XYZ file of N, CA and C in Angstrom:
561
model
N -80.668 137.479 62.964
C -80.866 136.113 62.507
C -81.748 136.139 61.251
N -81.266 135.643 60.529
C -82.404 135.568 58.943
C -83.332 134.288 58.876
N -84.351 134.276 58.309
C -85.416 133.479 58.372
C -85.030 132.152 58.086
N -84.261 132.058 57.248
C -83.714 130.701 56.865
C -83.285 129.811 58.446
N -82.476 130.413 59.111
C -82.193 129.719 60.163
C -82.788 129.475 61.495
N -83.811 130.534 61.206
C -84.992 130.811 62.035
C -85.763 129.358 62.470
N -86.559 129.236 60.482
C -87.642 128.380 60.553
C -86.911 127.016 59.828
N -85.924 127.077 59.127
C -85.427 125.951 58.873
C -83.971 125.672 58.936
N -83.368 125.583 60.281
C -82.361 125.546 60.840
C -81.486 123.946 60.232
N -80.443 124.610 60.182
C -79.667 122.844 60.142
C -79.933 121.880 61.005
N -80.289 120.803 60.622
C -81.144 119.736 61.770
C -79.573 118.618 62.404
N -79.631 118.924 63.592
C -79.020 118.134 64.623
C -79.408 116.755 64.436
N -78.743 115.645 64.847
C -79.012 114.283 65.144
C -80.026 114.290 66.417
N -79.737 115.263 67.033
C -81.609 115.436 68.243
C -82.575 115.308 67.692
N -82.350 116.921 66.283
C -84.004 117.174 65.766
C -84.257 115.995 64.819
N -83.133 115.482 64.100
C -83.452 114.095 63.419
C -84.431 113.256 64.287
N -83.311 113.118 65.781
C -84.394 111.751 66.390
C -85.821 112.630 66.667
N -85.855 113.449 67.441
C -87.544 114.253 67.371
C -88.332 114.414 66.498
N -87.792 114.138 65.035
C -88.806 114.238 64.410
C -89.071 112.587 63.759
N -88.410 111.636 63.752
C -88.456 110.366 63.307
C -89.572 109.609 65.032
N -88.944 110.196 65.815
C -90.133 109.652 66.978
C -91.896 110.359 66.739
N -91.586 111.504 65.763
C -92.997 112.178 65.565
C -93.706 111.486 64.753
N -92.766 110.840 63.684
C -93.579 110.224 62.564
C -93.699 108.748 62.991
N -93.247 108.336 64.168
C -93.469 106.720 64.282
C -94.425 106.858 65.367
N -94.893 107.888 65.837
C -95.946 108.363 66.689
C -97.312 108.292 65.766
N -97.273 109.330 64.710
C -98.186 109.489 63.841
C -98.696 108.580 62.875
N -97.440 108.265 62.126
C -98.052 107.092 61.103
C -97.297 105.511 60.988
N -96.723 105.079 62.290
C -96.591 104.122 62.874
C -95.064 103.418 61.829
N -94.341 104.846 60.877
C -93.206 104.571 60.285
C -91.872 104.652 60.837
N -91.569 104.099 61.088
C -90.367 104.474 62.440
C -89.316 104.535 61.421
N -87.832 105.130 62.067
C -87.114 106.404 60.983
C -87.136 106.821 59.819
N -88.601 107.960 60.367
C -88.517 108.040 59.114
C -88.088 109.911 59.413
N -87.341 110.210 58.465
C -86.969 111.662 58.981
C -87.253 113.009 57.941
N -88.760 112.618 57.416
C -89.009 113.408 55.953
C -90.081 112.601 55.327
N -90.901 113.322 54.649
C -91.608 113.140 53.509
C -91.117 113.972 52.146
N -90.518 113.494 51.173
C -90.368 114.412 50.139
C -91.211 114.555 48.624
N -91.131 115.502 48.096
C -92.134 115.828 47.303
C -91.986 116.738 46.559
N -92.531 116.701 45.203
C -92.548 118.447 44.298
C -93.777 118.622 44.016
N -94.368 120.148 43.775
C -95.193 120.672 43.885
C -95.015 121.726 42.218
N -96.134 121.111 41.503
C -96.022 121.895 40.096
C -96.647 123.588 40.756
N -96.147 125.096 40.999
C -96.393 125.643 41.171
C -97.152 126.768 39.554
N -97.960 126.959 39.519
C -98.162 127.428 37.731
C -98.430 128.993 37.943
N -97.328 129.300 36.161
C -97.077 130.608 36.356
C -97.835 130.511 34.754
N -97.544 132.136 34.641
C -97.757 132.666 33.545
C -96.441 132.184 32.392
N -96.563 132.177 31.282
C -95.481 131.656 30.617
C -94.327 132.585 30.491
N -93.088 132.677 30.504
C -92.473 133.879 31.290
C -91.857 134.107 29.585
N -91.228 135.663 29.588
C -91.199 136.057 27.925
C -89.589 135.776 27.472
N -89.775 135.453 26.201
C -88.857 135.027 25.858
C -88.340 132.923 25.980
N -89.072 132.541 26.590
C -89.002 131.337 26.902
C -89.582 130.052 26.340
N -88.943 128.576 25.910
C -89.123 127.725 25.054
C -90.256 126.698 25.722
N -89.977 126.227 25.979
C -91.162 125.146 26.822
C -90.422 124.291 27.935
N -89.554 124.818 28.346
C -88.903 124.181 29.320
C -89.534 124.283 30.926
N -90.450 125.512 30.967
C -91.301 125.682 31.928
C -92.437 124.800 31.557
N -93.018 124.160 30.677
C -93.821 123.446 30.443
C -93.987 122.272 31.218
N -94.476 121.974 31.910
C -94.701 120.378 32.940
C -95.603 119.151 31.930
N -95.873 118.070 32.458
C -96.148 117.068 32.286
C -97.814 117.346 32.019
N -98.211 118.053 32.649
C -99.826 119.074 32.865
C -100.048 119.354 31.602
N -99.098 119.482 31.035
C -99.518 120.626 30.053
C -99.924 122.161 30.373
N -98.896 122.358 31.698
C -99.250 124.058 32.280
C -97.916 124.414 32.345
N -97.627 125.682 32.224
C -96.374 126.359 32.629
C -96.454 126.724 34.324
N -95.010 125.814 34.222
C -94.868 126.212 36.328
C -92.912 125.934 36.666
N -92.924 126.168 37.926
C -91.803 126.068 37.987
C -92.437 125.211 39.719
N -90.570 124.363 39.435
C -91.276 123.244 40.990
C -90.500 123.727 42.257
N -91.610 123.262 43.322
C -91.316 123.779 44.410
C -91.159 122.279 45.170
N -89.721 121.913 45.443
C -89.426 120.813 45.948
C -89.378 120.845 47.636
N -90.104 119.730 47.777
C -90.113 120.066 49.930
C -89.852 118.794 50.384
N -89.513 119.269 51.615
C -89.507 117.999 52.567
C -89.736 118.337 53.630
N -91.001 117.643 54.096
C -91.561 118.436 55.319
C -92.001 116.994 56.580
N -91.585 117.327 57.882
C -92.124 116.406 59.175
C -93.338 116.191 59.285
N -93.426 115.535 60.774
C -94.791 114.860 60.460
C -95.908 115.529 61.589
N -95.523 116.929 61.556
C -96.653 118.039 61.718
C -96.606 118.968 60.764
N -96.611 118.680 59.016
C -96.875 119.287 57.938
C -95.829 121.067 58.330
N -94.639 120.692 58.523
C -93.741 121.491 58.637
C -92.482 121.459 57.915
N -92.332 122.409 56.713
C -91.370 122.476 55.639
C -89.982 122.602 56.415
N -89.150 121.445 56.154
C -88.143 121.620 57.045
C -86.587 121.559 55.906
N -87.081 121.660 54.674
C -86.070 122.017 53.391
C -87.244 122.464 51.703
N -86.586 123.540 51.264
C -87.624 123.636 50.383
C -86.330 124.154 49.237
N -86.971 123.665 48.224
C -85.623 124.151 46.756
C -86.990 124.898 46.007
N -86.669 126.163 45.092
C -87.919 126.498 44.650
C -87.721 127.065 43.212
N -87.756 126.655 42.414
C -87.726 127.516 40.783
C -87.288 126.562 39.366
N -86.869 125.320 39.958
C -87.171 124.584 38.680
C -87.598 124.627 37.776
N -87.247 124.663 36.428
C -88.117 124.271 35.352
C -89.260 123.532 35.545
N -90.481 123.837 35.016
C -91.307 122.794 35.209
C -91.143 121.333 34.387
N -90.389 121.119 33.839
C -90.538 120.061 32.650
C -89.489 119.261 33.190
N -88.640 119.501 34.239
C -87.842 118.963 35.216
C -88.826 117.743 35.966
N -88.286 116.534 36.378
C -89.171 115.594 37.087
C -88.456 115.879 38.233
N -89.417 115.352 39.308
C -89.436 115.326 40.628
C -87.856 115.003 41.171
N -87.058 113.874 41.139
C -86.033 113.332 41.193
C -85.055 113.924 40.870
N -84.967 114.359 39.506
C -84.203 115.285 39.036
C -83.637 116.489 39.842
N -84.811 116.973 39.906
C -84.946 118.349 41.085
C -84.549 118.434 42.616
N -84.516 116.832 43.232
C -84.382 116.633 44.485
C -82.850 116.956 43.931
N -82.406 115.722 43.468
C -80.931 115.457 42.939
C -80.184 116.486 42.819
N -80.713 117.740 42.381
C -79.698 118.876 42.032
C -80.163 119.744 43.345
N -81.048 119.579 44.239
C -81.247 120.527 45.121
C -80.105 120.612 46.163
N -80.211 121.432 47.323
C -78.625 121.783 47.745
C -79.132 120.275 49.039
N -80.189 120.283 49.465
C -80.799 119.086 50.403
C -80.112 118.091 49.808
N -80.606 117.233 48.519
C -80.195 116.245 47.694
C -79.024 116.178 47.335
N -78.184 116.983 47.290
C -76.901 116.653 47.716
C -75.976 116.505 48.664
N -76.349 117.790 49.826
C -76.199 117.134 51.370
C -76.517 115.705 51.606
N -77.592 115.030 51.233
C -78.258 113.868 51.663
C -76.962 112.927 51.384
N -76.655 113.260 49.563
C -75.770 112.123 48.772
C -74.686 112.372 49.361
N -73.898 113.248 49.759
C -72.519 113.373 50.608
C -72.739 113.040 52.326
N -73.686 112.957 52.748
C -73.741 112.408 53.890
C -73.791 113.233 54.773
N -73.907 114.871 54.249
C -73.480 115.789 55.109
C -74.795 116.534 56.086
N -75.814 115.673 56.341
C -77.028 116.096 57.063
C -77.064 115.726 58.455
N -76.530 115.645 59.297
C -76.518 114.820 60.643
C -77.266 113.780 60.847
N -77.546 113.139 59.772
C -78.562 112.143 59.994
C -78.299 110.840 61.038
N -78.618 110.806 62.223
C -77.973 109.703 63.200
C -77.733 108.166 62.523
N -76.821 107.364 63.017
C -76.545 106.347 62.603
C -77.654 106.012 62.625
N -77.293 104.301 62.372
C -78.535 103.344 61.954
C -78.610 102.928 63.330
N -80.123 102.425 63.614
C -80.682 101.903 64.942
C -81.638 100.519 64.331
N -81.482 99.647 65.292
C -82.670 99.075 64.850
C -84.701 99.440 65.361
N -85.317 98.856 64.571
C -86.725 99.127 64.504
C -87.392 98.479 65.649
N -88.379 99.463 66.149
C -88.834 98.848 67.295
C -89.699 97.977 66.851
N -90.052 96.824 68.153
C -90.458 95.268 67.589
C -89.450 94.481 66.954
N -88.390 95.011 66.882
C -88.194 94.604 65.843
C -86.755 93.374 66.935
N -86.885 91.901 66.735
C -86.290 90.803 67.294
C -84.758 90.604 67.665
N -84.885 90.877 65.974
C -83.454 90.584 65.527
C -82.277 91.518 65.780
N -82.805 93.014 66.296
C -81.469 93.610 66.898
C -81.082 94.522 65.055
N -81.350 94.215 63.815
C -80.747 95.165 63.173
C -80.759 95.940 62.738
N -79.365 96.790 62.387
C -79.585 98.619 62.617
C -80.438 98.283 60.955
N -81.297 99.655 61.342
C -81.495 100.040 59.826
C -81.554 101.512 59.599
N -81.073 102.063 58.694
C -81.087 103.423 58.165
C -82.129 104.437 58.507
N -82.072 105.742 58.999
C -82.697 106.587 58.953
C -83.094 107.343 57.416
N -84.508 106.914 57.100
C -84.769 107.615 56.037
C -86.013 109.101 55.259
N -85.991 109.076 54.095
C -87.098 109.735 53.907
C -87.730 109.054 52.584
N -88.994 109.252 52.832
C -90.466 108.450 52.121
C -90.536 109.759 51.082
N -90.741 108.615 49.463
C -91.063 109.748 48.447
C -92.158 109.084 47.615
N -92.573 109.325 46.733
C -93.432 108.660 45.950
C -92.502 107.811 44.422
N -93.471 107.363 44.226
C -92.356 106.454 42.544
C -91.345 107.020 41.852
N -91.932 108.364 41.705
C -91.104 109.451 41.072
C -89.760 109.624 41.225
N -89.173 108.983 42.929
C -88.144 109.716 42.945
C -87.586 108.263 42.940
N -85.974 108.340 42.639
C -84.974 107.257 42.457
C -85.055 106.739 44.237
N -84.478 105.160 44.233
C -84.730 104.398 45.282
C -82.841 104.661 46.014
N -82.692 105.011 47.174
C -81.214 105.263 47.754
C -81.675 104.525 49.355
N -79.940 104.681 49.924
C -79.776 104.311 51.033
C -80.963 105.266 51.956
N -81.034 106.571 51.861
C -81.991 106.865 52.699
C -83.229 107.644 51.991
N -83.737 107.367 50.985
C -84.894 107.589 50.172
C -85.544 106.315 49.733
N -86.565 106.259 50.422
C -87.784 104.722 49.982
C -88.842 105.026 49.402
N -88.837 104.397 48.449
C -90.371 104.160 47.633
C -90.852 103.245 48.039
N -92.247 103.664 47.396
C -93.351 102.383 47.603
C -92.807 101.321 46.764
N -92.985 99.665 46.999
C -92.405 98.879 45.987
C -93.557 98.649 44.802
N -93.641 98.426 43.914
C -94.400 98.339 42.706
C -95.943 97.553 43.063
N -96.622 97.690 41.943
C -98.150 97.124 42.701
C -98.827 95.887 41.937
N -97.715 94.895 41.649
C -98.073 93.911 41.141
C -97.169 92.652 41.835
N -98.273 92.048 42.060
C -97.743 90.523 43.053
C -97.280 90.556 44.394
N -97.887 91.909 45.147
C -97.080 92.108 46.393
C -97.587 90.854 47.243
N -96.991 90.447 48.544
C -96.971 89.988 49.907
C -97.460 90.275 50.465
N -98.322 90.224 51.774
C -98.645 90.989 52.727
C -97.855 91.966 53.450
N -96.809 91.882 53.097
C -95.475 92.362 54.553
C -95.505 93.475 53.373
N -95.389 93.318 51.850
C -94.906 94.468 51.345
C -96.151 95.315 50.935
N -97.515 94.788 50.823
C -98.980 95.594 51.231
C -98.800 96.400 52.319
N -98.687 95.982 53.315
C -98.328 97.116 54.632
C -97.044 97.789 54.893
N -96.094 97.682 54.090
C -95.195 98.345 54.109
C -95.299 99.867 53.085
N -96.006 99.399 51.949
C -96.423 100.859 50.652
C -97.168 100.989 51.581
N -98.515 100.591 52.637
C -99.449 100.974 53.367
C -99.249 102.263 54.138
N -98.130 102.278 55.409
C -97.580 102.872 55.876
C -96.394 103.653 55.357
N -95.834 103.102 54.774
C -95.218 104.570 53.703
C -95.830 105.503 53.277
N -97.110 105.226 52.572
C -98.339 106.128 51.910
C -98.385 107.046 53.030
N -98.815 106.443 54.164
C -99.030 107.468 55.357
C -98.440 108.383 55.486
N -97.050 107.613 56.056
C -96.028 109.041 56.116
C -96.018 109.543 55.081
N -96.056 109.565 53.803
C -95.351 110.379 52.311
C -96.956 111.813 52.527
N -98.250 111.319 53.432
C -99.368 112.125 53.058
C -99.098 113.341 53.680
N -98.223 113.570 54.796
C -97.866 114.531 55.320
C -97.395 115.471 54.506
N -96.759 115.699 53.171
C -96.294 116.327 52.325
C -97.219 117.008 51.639
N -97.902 115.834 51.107
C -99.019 116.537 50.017
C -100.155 116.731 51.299
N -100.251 116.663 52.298
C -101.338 117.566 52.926
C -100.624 119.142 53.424
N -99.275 118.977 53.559
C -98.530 120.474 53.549
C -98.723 121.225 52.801
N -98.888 120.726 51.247
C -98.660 121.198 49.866
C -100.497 121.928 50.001
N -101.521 121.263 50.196
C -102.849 121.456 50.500
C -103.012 122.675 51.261
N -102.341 122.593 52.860
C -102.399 123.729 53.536
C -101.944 124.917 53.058
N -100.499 124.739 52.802
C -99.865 126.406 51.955
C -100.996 126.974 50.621
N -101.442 125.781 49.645
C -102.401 126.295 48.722
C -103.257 126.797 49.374
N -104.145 126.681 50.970
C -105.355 127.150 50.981
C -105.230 128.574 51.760
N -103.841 128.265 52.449
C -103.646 129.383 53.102
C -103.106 130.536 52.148
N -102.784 130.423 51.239
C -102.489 131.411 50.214
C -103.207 131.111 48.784
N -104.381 131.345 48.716
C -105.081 131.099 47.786
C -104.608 131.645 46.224
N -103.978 132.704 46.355
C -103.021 133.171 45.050
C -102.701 131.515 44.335
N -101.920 130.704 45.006
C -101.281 129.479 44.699
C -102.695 128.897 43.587
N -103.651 128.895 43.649
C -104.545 128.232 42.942
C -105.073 128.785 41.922
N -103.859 129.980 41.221
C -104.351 130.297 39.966
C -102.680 130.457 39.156
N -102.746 130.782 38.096
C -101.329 131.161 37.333
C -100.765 132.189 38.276
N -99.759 132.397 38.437
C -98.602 133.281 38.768
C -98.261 134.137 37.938
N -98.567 135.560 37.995
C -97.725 136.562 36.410
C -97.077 137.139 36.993
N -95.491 136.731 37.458
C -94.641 137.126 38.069
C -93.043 137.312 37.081
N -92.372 138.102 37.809
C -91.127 138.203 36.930
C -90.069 137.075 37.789
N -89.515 135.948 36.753
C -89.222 135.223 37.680
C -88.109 135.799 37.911
């Protein structure tokens, strides 16, 4: 068995619902089946190369795109992007981000939300930050001018779930402290 299928196996409509009951356990977001995210990883500037590794930083890196549950567990990772690539971009061309757009992830139908009165289904999704484009199952926070209360606690609890990512991104940096300097690697 190779590691890939080991630790990040094709996810069943089970492990979907097990992990959307984890995150409406944790950060009170119900289906939510992902936090996604990129991670500027910084290398040495690699030879021969224009500035296309160049990021937004002003550092040379290449991105490490994740999507991880809501016990800070990488459960899809794309890794070598250009750095000068945005977040979205990178989901979009990843092999995840296109499973997602063809439908081909087992993602269980729509259910409706608990509490919730009215009985209607709503989509199983995943929480990203602004960065990434708004889809049937990718939600952003909505913008931060003139909100509602309903849509204050809705970026509220999105934030939540989306922190699971960047506290993943935290753990792998501390647990591999290499991560917190340039990379002089052959890519």
């Amino acid at each position: 068995m190779c590691l890939k299928e080991k630790y990040m196996p094709e996810r069943t409509e089970r492990m979907w619902h097990q992990i959307a009951e984890k995150f409406a356990a944790t950060t009170h977001f119900p289906n939510c089946l992902g936090a996604i995210d990129g991670k500027q990883i910084r290398i040495q500037k690699p030879c021969s190369t224009g500035s296309e590794f160049m990021n937004y930083k002003h550092f040379f890196s290449v991105v490490l795109m994740a999507v991880v549950d809501a016990e800070y567990c990488f459960t899809s990772v794309d890794i070598g992007s250009y750095g000068i690539a945005s977040d979205s971009h990178v989901f979009e061309r990843s092999n995840f981000g296109k499973k997602l757009n063809q439908g081909k992830l087992n993602i269980p139908p729509n259910q409706p939300l608990p509490n919730d009165d009215t009985g209607v289904p709503m989509p199983f999704i995943f929480v990203a930050d602004e960065a990434f484009a708004l889809s049937d199952h990718v939600q952003r926070p909505f913008g931060r001018r003139n909100l509602t209360i309903e849509k204050k606690m809705y970026n509220y609890r999105l934030t939540r779930a989306r922190r699971m990512v960047e506290c993943a991104f935290g753990i792998m940096s501390n647990k591999w402290r290499i991560l917190h300097r340039a990379l002089d690697v052959n890519l």
